Amino acid sequence: MAKRPRSGPYICGIDAALDVVSGKWKGLILWELHDHGKCRFAELRRALPGVSEKMLTQHLRQMEEDGLIYRKVYAEVPPRVEYSLTDEGISLNAALEPLGQWGRHRLEREGLAINATPPHASTIS
């Protein structure tokens, strides 16, 4: 699959990284796939309350084009599609872990709680 055009030129590595993870749901999709290994579209949709089908589809396509996730289509009736992280997605997820820890500590300092975590999803630490 062809890579989607980037918005560069970039002024630093953070700029380039944020270009790939921009969008409200991409980080959460990465975490969900990290937690469960493989997920079908409906599983991702249930795990991410508030995401529309259109937005989830758009982010999954972009992430596949960016080489972060792998989309496997099974030759079955009805069709079955599973999403999983590529090595690039796994490395990005690992790079985002300290950011998640920073956010959690910030919430604790502010006396705020993490809300809307589905029962089967893990928290971002």
Short mmCIF file of N, CA, C and O in Angstrom, two decimals:
data_model
loop_
_atom_site.label_atom_id
_atom_site.label_comp_id
_atom_site.label_asym_id
_atom_site.label_seq_id
_atom_site.Cartn_x
_atom_site.Cartn_y
_atom_site.Cartn_z
N MET A 1 0.85 -1.18 0.00
CA MET A 1 0.00 0.00 0.00
C MET A 1 0.89 1.24 0.00
O MET A 1 1.87 1.30 0.71
N ALA A 2 0.55 2.22 -0.79
CA ALA A 2 1.34 3.44 -0.91
C ALA A 2 1.22 4.27 0.36
O ALA A 2 0.18 4.34 0.99
N LYS A 3 2.33 4.86 0.72
CA LYS A 3 2.34 5.75 1.89
C LYS A 3 1.58 7.02 1.55
O LYS A 3 1.62 7.51 0.43
N ARG A 4 0.89 7.55 2.54
CA ARG A 4 0.19 8.80 2.28
C ARG A 4 1.18 9.95 2.38
O ARG A 4 2.17 9.87 3.10
N PRO A 5 0.94 11.01 1.63
CA PRO A 5 1.89 12.11 1.62
C PRO A 5 1.97 12.77 2.99
O PRO A 5 0.96 12.97 3.66
N ARG A 6 3.16 13.08 3.41
CA ARG A 6 3.39 13.73 4.69
C ARG A 6 3.34 15.24 4.49
O ARG A 6 3.47 15.75 3.39
N SER A 7 3.19 15.95 5.58
CA SER A 7 3.06 17.40 5.47
C SER A 7 4.38 18.13 5.62
O SER A 7 4.38 19.35 5.63
N GLY A 8 5.52 17.41 5.71
CA GLY A 8 6.84 18.02 5.90
C GLY A 8 7.04 19.24 5.02
O GLY A 8 6.16 19.60 4.26
N PRO A 9 8.12 19.94 5.09
CA PRO A 9 9.34 19.56 5.80
C PRO A 9 9.15 19.68 7.32
O PRO A 9 8.38 20.48 7.80
N TYR A 10 9.89 18.85 8.03
CA TYR A 10 9.80 18.81 9.48
C TYR A 10 10.93 19.60 10.10
O TYR A 10 12.02 19.68 9.54
N ILE A 11 10.67 20.16 11.26
CA ILE A 11 11.70 20.94 11.94
C ILE A 11 12.39 20.15 13.05
O ILE A 11 13.43 20.55 13.54
N CYS A 12 11.78 19.01 13.44
CA CYS A 12 12.41 18.15 14.45
C CYS A 12 11.70 16.79 14.46
O CYS A 12 10.68 16.60 13.78
N GLY A 13 12.22 15.87 15.24
CA GLY A 13 11.64 14.54 15.32
C GLY A 13 10.24 14.53 15.91
O GLY A 13 9.38 13.75 15.50
N ILE A 14 10.00 15.39 16.89
CA ILE A 14 8.66 15.47 17.49
C ILE A 14 7.64 15.87 16.43
O ILE A 14 6.54 15.32 16.36
N ASP A 15 8.01 16.81 15.60
CA ASP A 15 7.15 17.26 14.51
C ASP A 15 6.78 16.09 13.60
O ASP A 15 5.61 15.88 13.25
N ALA A 16 7.76 15.28 13.23
CA ALA A 16 7.52 14.14 12.35
C ALA A 16 6.67 13.08 13.05
O ALA A 16 5.78 12.48 12.44
N ALA A 17 6.93 12.84 14.34
CA ALA A 17 6.15 11.85 15.09
C ALA A 17 4.70 12.29 15.25
O ALA A 17 3.78 11.48 15.06
N LEU A 18 4.49 13.54 15.57
CA LEU A 18 3.12 14.04 15.74
C LEU A 18 2.33 13.99 14.44
O LEU A 18 1.12 13.82 14.45
N ASP A 19 3.02 14.11 13.33
CA ASP A 19 2.35 14.01 12.03
C ASP A 19 1.73 12.63 11.85
O ASP A 19 0.67 12.48 11.26
N VAL A 20 2.40 11.60 12.37
CA VAL A 20 1.91 10.23 12.23
C VAL A 20 0.80 9.91 13.23
O VAL A 20 -0.13 9.18 12.92
N VAL A 21 0.86 10.45 14.44
CA VAL A 21 -0.13 10.12 15.47
C VAL A 21 -1.21 11.19 15.63
O VAL A 21 -2.02 11.10 16.54
N SER A 22 -1.22 12.17 14.74
CA SER A 22 -2.23 13.22 14.86
C SER A 22 -3.62 12.61 14.68
O SER A 22 -3.82 11.67 13.91
N GLY A 23 -4.55 13.12 15.41
CA GLY A 23 -5.91 12.60 15.41
C GLY A 23 -6.25 12.05 16.78
O GLY A 23 -5.42 11.41 17.42
N LYS A 24 -7.44 12.29 17.22
CA LYS A 24 -7.86 11.93 18.57
C LYS A 24 -7.76 10.44 18.86
O LYS A 24 -7.47 10.04 19.99
N TRP A 25 -7.98 9.59 17.88
CA TRP A 25 -8.15 8.17 18.13
C TRP A 25 -6.93 7.31 17.86
O TRP A 25 -6.88 6.15 18.29
N LYS A 26 -5.93 7.80 17.17
CA LYS A 26 -4.82 6.95 16.75
C LYS A 26 -4.04 6.37 17.93
O LYS A 26 -3.71 5.19 17.94
N GLY A 27 -3.75 7.18 18.92
CA GLY A 27 -3.05 6.67 20.10
C GLY A 27 -3.86 5.61 20.82
O GLY A 27 -3.32 4.59 21.28
N LEU A 28 -5.16 5.81 20.89
CA LEU A 28 -6.03 4.84 21.57
C LEU A 28 -6.15 3.55 20.77
O LEU A 28 -6.22 2.46 21.35
N ILE A 29 -6.16 3.66 19.46
CA ILE A 29 -6.17 2.46 18.61
C ILE A 29 -4.87 1.67 18.84
O ILE A 29 -4.90 0.44 18.98
N LEU A 30 -3.74 2.37 18.89
CA LEU A 30 -2.46 1.71 19.15
C LEU A 30 -2.51 0.95 20.48
O LEU A 30 -2.08 -0.20 20.56
N TRP A 31 -3.01 1.60 21.52
CA TRP A 31 -3.07 0.95 22.83
C TRP A 31 -3.99 -0.26 22.82
O TRP A 31 -3.69 -1.29 23.41
N GLU A 32 -5.11 -0.14 22.16
CA GLU A 32 -6.07 -1.24 22.12
C GLU A 32 -5.47 -2.45 21.39
O GLU A 32 -5.59 -3.59 21.85
N LEU A 33 -4.81 -2.20 20.27
CA LEU A 33 -4.19 -3.29 19.53
C LEU A 33 -3.01 -3.87 20.31
O LEU A 33 -2.77 -5.08 20.26
N HIS A 34 -2.32 -3.04 21.06
CA HIS A 34 -1.24 -3.53 21.90
C HIS A 34 -1.78 -4.46 22.98
O HIS A 34 -1.22 -5.52 23.25
N ASP A 35 -2.89 -4.08 23.59
CA ASP A 35 -3.49 -4.87 24.67
C ASP A 35 -4.05 -6.20 24.19
O ASP A 35 -4.00 -7.19 24.90
N HIS A 36 -4.62 -6.22 22.99
CA HIS A 36 -5.35 -7.41 22.53
C HIS A 36 -4.69 -8.14 21.37
O HIS A 36 -5.18 -9.19 20.97
N GLY A 37 -3.63 -7.61 20.83
CA GLY A 37 -2.93 -8.29 19.74
C GLY A 37 -3.62 -8.13 18.40
O GLY A 37 -3.11 -7.49 17.51
N LYS A 38 -4.81 -8.68 18.29
CA LYS A 38 -5.60 -8.57 17.07
C LYS A 38 -7.00 -8.14 17.45
O LYS A 38 -7.54 -8.59 18.46
N CYS A 39 -7.58 -7.27 16.65
CA CYS A 39 -8.95 -6.82 16.89
C CYS A 39 -9.69 -6.70 15.56
O CYS A 39 -9.11 -6.30 14.55
N ARG A 40 -10.95 -7.01 15.62
CA ARG A 40 -11.82 -6.76 14.49
C ARG A 40 -12.37 -5.35 14.62
O ARG A 40 -12.29 -4.73 15.69
N PHE A 41 -12.92 -4.83 13.54
CA PHE A 41 -13.43 -3.46 13.52
C PHE A 41 -14.44 -3.23 14.64
O PHE A 41 -14.35 -2.24 15.38
N ALA A 42 -15.41 -4.13 14.78
CA ALA A 42 -16.46 -3.96 15.80
C ALA A 42 -15.87 -3.96 17.21
O ALA A 42 -16.35 -3.23 18.09
N GLU A 43 -14.83 -4.76 17.43
CA GLU A 43 -14.19 -4.77 18.74
C GLU A 43 -13.53 -3.44 19.04
O GLU A 43 -13.62 -2.92 20.16
N LEU A 44 -12.86 -2.88 18.05
CA LEU A 44 -12.25 -1.56 18.23
C LEU A 44 -13.31 -0.50 18.48
O LEU A 44 -13.15 0.37 19.34
N ARG A 45 -14.38 -0.57 17.74
CA ARG A 45 -15.46 0.41 17.90
C ARG A 45 -16.03 0.36 19.31
O ARG A 45 -16.29 1.38 19.93
N ARG A 46 -16.26 -0.84 19.84
CA ARG A 46 -16.79 -0.98 21.21
C ARG A 46 -15.79 -0.49 22.25
O ARG A 46 -16.16 0.06 23.28
N ALA A 47 -14.51 -0.69 22.00
CA ALA A 47 -13.47 -0.31 22.95
C ALA A 47 -13.22 1.19 22.99
O ALA A 47 -12.61 1.68 23.95
N LEU A 48 -13.69 1.91 21.97
CA LEU A 48 -13.44 3.35 21.87
C LEU A 48 -14.76 4.11 21.85
O LEU A 48 -15.21 4.56 20.79
N PRO A 49 -15.39 4.26 23.00
CA PRO A 49 -16.68 4.96 23.04
C PRO A 49 -16.55 6.37 22.45
O PRO A 49 -15.62 7.09 22.77
N GLY A 50 -17.47 6.71 21.59
CA GLY A 50 -17.47 8.04 21.00
C GLY A 50 -16.90 8.11 19.60
O GLY A 50 -17.11 9.10 18.89
N VAL A 51 -16.16 7.10 19.16
CA VAL A 51 -15.61 7.15 17.82
C VAL A 51 -16.71 6.73 16.83
O VAL A 51 -17.44 5.78 17.07
N SER A 52 -16.81 7.46 15.74
CA SER A 52 -17.78 7.10 14.70
C SER A 52 -17.16 6.06 13.78
O SER A 52 -15.93 5.92 13.71
N GLU A 53 -18.01 5.34 13.06
CA GLU A 53 -17.51 4.36 12.09
C GLU A 53 -16.62 5.04 11.06
O GLU A 53 -15.57 4.52 10.69
N LYS A 54 -17.06 6.19 10.60
CA LYS A 54 -16.32 6.92 9.58
C LYS A 54 -14.92 7.32 10.08
O LYS A 54 -13.93 7.13 9.38
N MET A 55 -14.85 7.83 11.30
CA MET A 55 -13.56 8.27 11.84
C MET A 55 -12.65 7.08 12.11
O MET A 55 -11.45 7.13 11.82
N LEU A 56 -13.21 5.99 12.64
CA LEU A 56 -12.40 4.81 12.89
C LEU A 56 -11.85 4.25 11.58
O LEU A 56 -10.67 3.92 11.47
N THR A 57 -12.70 4.17 10.57
CA THR A 57 -12.27 3.69 9.25
C THR A 57 -11.15 4.57 8.70
O THR A 57 -10.14 4.08 8.20
N GLN A 58 -11.32 5.88 8.80
CA GLN A 58 -10.33 6.83 8.29
C GLN A 58 -8.99 6.66 9.01
O GLN A 58 -7.93 6.59 8.37
N HIS A 59 -9.02 6.58 10.33
CA HIS A 59 -7.78 6.43 11.09
C HIS A 59 -7.11 5.09 10.81
O HIS A 59 -5.89 5.02 10.67
N LEU A 60 -7.89 4.02 10.72
CA LEU A 60 -7.31 2.71 10.41
C LEU A 60 -6.63 2.72 9.05
O LEU A 60 -5.53 2.18 8.88
N ARG A 61 -7.26 3.33 8.06
CA ARG A 61 -6.65 3.42 6.72
C ARG A 61 -5.35 4.21 6.75
O ARG A 61 -4.35 3.81 6.15
N GLN A 62 -5.37 5.35 7.45
CA GLN A 62 -4.16 6.17 7.54
C GLN A 62 -3.04 5.42 8.25
O GLN A 62 -1.89 5.45 7.83
N MET A 63 -3.40 4.72 9.33
CA MET A 63 -2.39 3.99 10.09
C MET A 63 -1.82 2.82 9.29
O MET A 63 -0.64 2.52 9.39
N GLU A 64 -2.66 2.21 8.47
CA GLU A 64 -2.16 1.15 7.59
C GLU A 64 -1.22 1.74 6.55
O GLU A 64 -0.14 1.19 6.28
N GLU A 65 -1.60 2.86 5.96
CA GLU A 65 -0.75 3.52 4.96
C GLU A 65 0.58 3.97 5.56
O GLU A 65 1.60 3.98 4.88
N ASP A 66 0.56 4.34 6.84
CA ASP A 66 1.78 4.78 7.52
C ASP A 66 2.61 3.61 8.03
O ASP A 66 3.66 3.81 8.63
N GLY A 67 2.13 2.37 7.81
CA GLY A 67 2.89 1.20 8.22
C GLY A 67 2.81 0.88 9.70
O GLY A 67 3.66 0.16 10.22
N LEU A 68 1.79 1.42 10.41
CA LEU A 68 1.66 1.18 11.84
C LEU A 68 0.83 -0.04 12.17
O LEU A 68 1.04 -0.68 13.21
N ILE A 69 -0.13 -0.35 11.31
CA ILE A 69 -0.99 -1.50 11.56
C ILE A 69 -1.06 -2.37 10.31
O ILE A 69 -0.80 -1.90 9.19
N TYR A 70 -1.39 -3.61 10.54
CA TYR A 70 -1.56 -4.58 9.47
C TYR A 70 -3.03 -4.96 9.42
O TYR A 70 -3.65 -5.21 10.45
N ARG A 71 -3.59 -4.99 8.24
CA ARG A 71 -5.00 -5.36 8.02
C ARG A 71 -5.01 -6.70 7.30
O ARG A 71 -4.53 -6.80 6.17
N LYS A 72 -5.55 -7.72 7.97
CA LYS A 72 -5.61 -9.05 7.37
C LYS A 72 -7.05 -9.38 7.04
O LYS A 72 -7.92 -9.36 7.92
N VAL A 73 -7.30 -9.67 5.76
CA VAL A 73 -8.64 -10.03 5.29
C VAL A 73 -8.66 -11.53 5.08
O VAL A 73 -7.82 -12.07 4.35
N TYR A 74 -9.61 -12.20 5.72
CA TYR A 74 -9.75 -13.65 5.58
C TYR A 74 -10.74 -13.95 4.46
O TYR A 74 -11.76 -13.28 4.33
N ALA A 75 -10.44 -14.96 3.68
CA ALA A 75 -11.31 -15.36 2.57
C ALA A 75 -12.43 -16.23 3.13
O ALA A 75 -12.41 -17.46 3.00
N GLU A 76 -13.37 -15.60 3.78
CA GLU A 76 -14.50 -16.29 4.40
C GLU A 76 -15.79 -15.58 4.03
O GLU A 76 -15.77 -14.43 3.62
N VAL A 77 -16.89 -16.28 4.22
CA VAL A 77 -18.21 -15.67 4.07
C VAL A 77 -18.94 -15.89 5.38
O VAL A 77 -19.10 -17.03 5.81
N PRO A 78 -19.33 -14.82 6.07
CA PRO A 78 -19.08 -13.40 5.74
C PRO A 78 -17.61 -13.04 5.91
O PRO A 78 -16.89 -13.72 6.64
N PRO A 79 -17.19 -11.96 5.25
CA PRO A 79 -15.78 -11.55 5.33
C PRO A 79 -15.37 -11.23 6.76
O PRO A 79 -16.16 -10.72 7.55
N ARG A 80 -14.13 -11.54 7.09
CA ARG A 80 -13.58 -11.24 8.40
C ARG A 80 -12.28 -10.47 8.19
O ARG A 80 -11.43 -10.87 7.39
N VAL A 81 -12.14 -9.38 8.93
CA VAL A 81 -10.94 -8.55 8.84
C VAL A 81 -10.41 -8.34 10.26
O VAL A 81 -11.18 -8.03 11.16
N GLU A 82 -9.11 -8.53 10.43
CA GLU A 82 -8.47 -8.29 11.72
C GLU A 82 -7.35 -7.27 11.55
O GLU A 82 -6.66 -7.26 10.53
N TYR A 83 -7.17 -6.46 12.58
CA TYR A 83 -6.12 -5.46 12.61
C TYR A 83 -5.13 -5.82 13.70
O TYR A 83 -5.52 -6.29 14.78
N SER A 84 -3.85 -5.61 13.43
CA SER A 84 -2.81 -5.84 14.42
C SER A 84 -1.68 -4.83 14.18
O SER A 84 -1.63 -4.18 13.14
N LEU A 85 -0.80 -4.72 15.17
CA LEU A 85 0.31 -3.79 15.05
C LEU A 85 1.44 -4.38 14.23
O LEU A 85 1.75 -5.56 14.35
N THR A 86 2.07 -3.55 13.43
CA THR A 86 3.30 -3.92 12.75
C THR A 86 4.46 -3.65 13.72
O THR A 86 4.25 -3.09 14.81
N ASP A 87 5.67 -4.00 13.34
CA ASP A 87 6.83 -3.67 14.18
C ASP A 87 6.93 -2.16 14.38
O ASP A 87 7.29 -1.70 15.47
N GLU A 88 6.61 -1.41 13.35
CA GLU A 88 6.65 0.06 13.45
C GLU A 88 5.61 0.56 14.46
O GLU A 88 5.87 1.46 15.25
N GLY A 89 4.42 -0.04 14.43
CA GLY A 89 3.37 0.32 15.39
C GLY A 89 3.75 -0.04 16.82
O GLY A 89 3.48 0.71 17.75
N ILE A 90 4.40 -1.20 16.98
CA ILE A 90 4.85 -1.62 18.31
C ILE A 90 5.89 -0.63 18.84
O ILE A 90 5.84 -0.23 20.01
N SER A 91 6.82 -0.21 17.99
CA SER A 91 7.85 0.74 18.44
C SER A 91 7.24 2.11 18.75
O SER A 91 7.66 2.76 19.71
N LEU A 92 6.26 2.54 17.97
CA LEU A 92 5.59 3.80 18.27
C LEU A 92 4.84 3.71 19.59
O LEU A 92 4.87 4.62 20.41
N ASN A 93 4.16 2.61 19.80
CA ASN A 93 3.43 2.41 21.05
C ASN A 93 4.38 2.50 22.24
O ASN A 93 4.07 3.15 23.25
N ALA A 94 5.54 1.87 22.13
CA ALA A 94 6.54 1.92 23.21
C ALA A 94 7.02 3.36 23.43
O ALA A 94 7.24 3.77 24.57
N ALA A 95 7.16 4.11 22.35
CA ALA A 95 7.60 5.50 22.47
C ALA A 95 6.53 6.37 23.14
O ALA A 95 6.86 7.36 23.80
N LEU A 96 5.27 6.00 23.01
CA LEU A 96 4.18 6.77 23.60
C LEU A 96 3.95 6.45 25.08
O LEU A 96 3.28 7.21 25.78
N GLU A 97 4.51 5.34 25.57
CA GLU A 97 4.31 4.96 26.97
C GLU A 97 4.72 6.06 27.95
O GLU A 97 3.96 6.37 28.87
N PRO A 98 5.89 6.69 27.80
CA PRO A 98 6.24 7.77 28.74
C PRO A 98 5.26 8.95 28.66
O PRO A 98 4.99 9.59 29.68
N LEU A 99 4.71 9.22 27.49
CA LEU A 99 3.73 10.29 27.37
C LEU A 99 2.46 9.93 28.15
O LEU A 99 1.88 10.77 28.83
N GLY A 100 2.05 8.66 28.07
CA GLY A 100 0.90 8.20 28.85
C GLY A 100 1.15 8.32 30.35
O GLY A 100 0.26 8.73 31.11
N GLN A 101 2.36 7.99 30.79
CA GLN A 101 2.70 8.13 32.20
C GLN A 101 2.67 9.59 32.63
O GLN A 101 2.16 9.92 33.70
N TRP A 102 3.18 10.46 31.79
CA TRP A 102 3.17 11.89 32.08
C TRP A 102 1.73 12.38 32.24
O TRP A 102 1.40 13.11 33.17
N GLY A 103 0.85 11.97 31.31
CA GLY A 103 -0.55 12.38 31.37
C GLY A 103 -1.24 11.87 32.62
O GLY A 103 -2.03 12.59 33.25
N ARG A 104 -0.95 10.63 33.00
CA ARG A 104 -1.55 10.06 34.21
C ARG A 104 -1.12 10.83 35.45
O ARG A 104 -1.93 11.15 36.31
N HIS A 105 0.19 11.14 35.54
CA HIS A 105 0.68 11.93 36.68
C HIS A 105 0.07 13.32 36.71
O HIS A 105 -0.27 13.84 37.77
N ARG A 106 -0.11 13.90 35.54
CA ARG A 106 -0.74 15.23 35.47
C ARG A 106 -2.18 15.17 35.99
O ARG A 106 -2.62 16.04 36.74
N LEU A 107 -2.92 14.14 35.57
CA LEU A 107 -4.29 13.99 36.06
C LEU A 107 -4.32 13.83 37.58
O LEU A 107 -5.16 14.42 38.25
N GLU A 108 -3.40 13.05 38.10
CA GLU A 108 -3.32 12.86 39.56
C GLU A 108 -3.03 14.18 40.26
O GLU A 108 -3.65 14.49 41.28
N ARG A 109 -2.08 14.96 39.75
CA ARG A 109 -1.75 16.26 40.35
C ARG A 109 -2.93 17.20 40.33
O ARG A 109 -3.12 17.99 41.24
N GLU A 110 -3.72 17.14 39.26
CA GLU A 110 -4.87 18.02 39.10
C GLU A 110 -6.10 17.48 39.83
O GLU A 110 -7.13 18.14 39.86
N GLY A 111 -6.00 16.27 40.38
CA GLY A 111 -7.14 15.67 41.07
C GLY A 111 -8.22 15.20 40.12
O GLY A 111 -9.39 15.11 40.49
N LEU A 112 -7.83 14.87 38.89
CA LEU A 112 -8.79 14.43 37.89
C LEU A 112 -8.68 12.92 37.70
O LEU A 112 -7.65 12.32 38.00
N ALA A 113 -9.74 12.33 37.19
CA ALA A 113 -9.76 10.89 36.97
C ALA A 113 -9.80 10.59 35.48
O ALA A 113 -10.24 11.41 34.68
N ILE A 114 -9.34 9.39 35.13
CA ILE A 114 -9.48 8.90 33.77
C ILE A 114 -10.88 8.32 33.66
O ILE A 114 -11.26 7.48 34.47
N ASN A 115 -11.66 8.80 32.70
CA ASN A 115 -13.05 8.39 32.55
C ASN A 115 -13.26 7.54 31.32
O ASN A 115 -12.42 7.47 30.44
N ALA A 116 -14.41 6.91 31.24
CA ALA A 116 -14.89 6.19 30.05
C ALA A 116 -13.99 5.03 29.64
O ALA A 116 -13.81 4.78 28.47
N THR A 117 -13.41 4.34 30.61
CA THR A 117 -12.61 3.17 30.28
C THR A 117 -13.52 1.96 30.24
O THR A 117 -14.10 1.59 31.25
N PRO A 118 -13.67 1.32 29.08
CA PRO A 118 -14.49 0.12 29.03
C PRO A 118 -13.91 -0.94 29.94
O PRO A 118 -12.72 -0.98 30.19
N PRO A 119 -14.75 -1.84 30.48
CA PRO A 119 -14.30 -2.83 31.43
C PRO A 119 -13.17 -3.72 30.93
O PRO A 119 -12.34 -4.15 31.70
N HIS A 120 -13.11 -4.01 29.63
CA HIS A 120 -12.09 -4.91 29.11
C HIS A 120 -10.80 -4.19 28.71
O HIS A 120 -9.82 -4.82 28.38
N ALA A 121 -10.80 -2.86 28.71
CA ALA A 121 -9.63 -2.12 28.26
C ALA A 121 -8.72 -1.82 29.44
O ALA A 121 -9.16 -1.59 30.54
N SER A 122 -7.42 -1.83 29.19
CA SER A 122 -6.49 -1.47 30.23
C SER A 122 -6.31 0.04 30.24
O SER A 122 -6.62 0.72 29.28
N THR A 123 -5.79 0.56 31.32
CA THR A 123 -5.54 1.98 31.40
C THR A 123 -4.17 2.28 30.83
O THR A 123 -3.28 1.44 30.85
N ILE A 124 -4.01 3.46 30.35
CA ILE A 124 -2.71 3.91 29.83
C ILE A 124 -1.94 4.43 31.03
O ILE A 124 -2.37 5.35 31.69
N SER A 125 -0.83 3.81 31.33
CA SER A 125 -0.08 4.21 32.52
C SER A 125 1.04 5.14 32.19
O SER A 125 1.54 5.29 31.16
#
